[in-house]
């Protein structure tokens, strides 16, 4: 039901990472919320150039999720496979159209499980993307003094959470977006 960080057998349960108020993320913070992880996973699946390439990417990064969750801020992105940040950079660079945001909003509205949240709007999604674009070197979503800046938003252990969600729940994400099922992820 959840992603790997929500309690696969033999793993400890990662405490939920949530936000307060009407936003689904925490400004000035490198850790992505559960809803932010879901939203980014949905956008990656929706905008992916190839379902097979996305499944391969997720399969390469997802096995690092448990270790990254244990280490969190100390997780070294050098441990990640080459190109792990590419899907995130494409999302930041691409234009998010209202129709694309509508599809993600609808999927979030119907989501059950970790990351579910009511009240995400198209305006919230467009504003979030604008923040990622305006402040890519400041961790995204607002600047901070240089010594306190977090790394780029998904150039952290959060990348493994997104990959793990896509790897484990890809067919459910695709169904939530109204897509036909893709091929099963590689073993």
Short mmCIF file of N, CA and C in Angstrom, two decimals, residues 21 53 81 131 153 156 176 179 184-186:
data_model
loop_
_atom_site.label_atom_id
_atom_site.label_comp_id
_atom_site.label_asym_id
_atom_site.label_seq_id
_atom_site.Cartn_x
_atom_site.Cartn_y
_atom_site.Cartn_z
N UNK A 21 -0.77 23.97 6.87
CA UNK A 21 -1.39 25.02 6.08
C UNK A 21 -1.84 24.50 4.72
N UNK A 53 12.05 3.36 -19.92
CA UNK A 53 13.22 4.06 -19.36
C UNK A 53 12.96 4.51 -17.92
N UNK A 81 23.13 5.98 -8.92
CA UNK A 81 23.59 5.70 -10.28
C UNK A 81 23.68 6.98 -11.11
N UNK A 131 8.49 28.10 -8.20
CA UNK A 131 9.50 28.17 -7.14
C UNK A 131 10.70 27.31 -7.45
N UNK A 153 16.33 20.56 -4.63
CA UNK A 153 15.20 19.90 -3.97
C UNK A 153 15.26 18.38 -4.04
N UNK A 156 18.80 15.02 -3.27
CA UNK A 156 18.89 14.56 -1.89
C UNK A 156 18.34 13.15 -1.80
N UNK A 176 -3.98 6.00 -11.86
CA UNK A 176 -4.49 7.25 -11.28
C UNK A 176 -4.47 8.38 -12.29
N UNK A 179 -3.75 6.26 -17.44
CA UNK A 179 -2.92 5.58 -18.45
C UNK A 179 -3.17 4.07 -18.41
N UNK A 184 5.91 -4.47 -16.88
CA UNK A 184 6.38 -4.64 -15.49
C UNK A 184 7.82 -4.16 -15.39
N UNK A 185 8.21 -3.63 -14.21
CA UNK A 185 9.59 -3.18 -14.04
C UNK A 185 10.56 -4.35 -14.17
N UNK A 186 11.77 -4.06 -14.60
CA UNK A 186 12.75 -5.14 -14.73
C UNK A 186 13.02 -5.79 -13.37
#
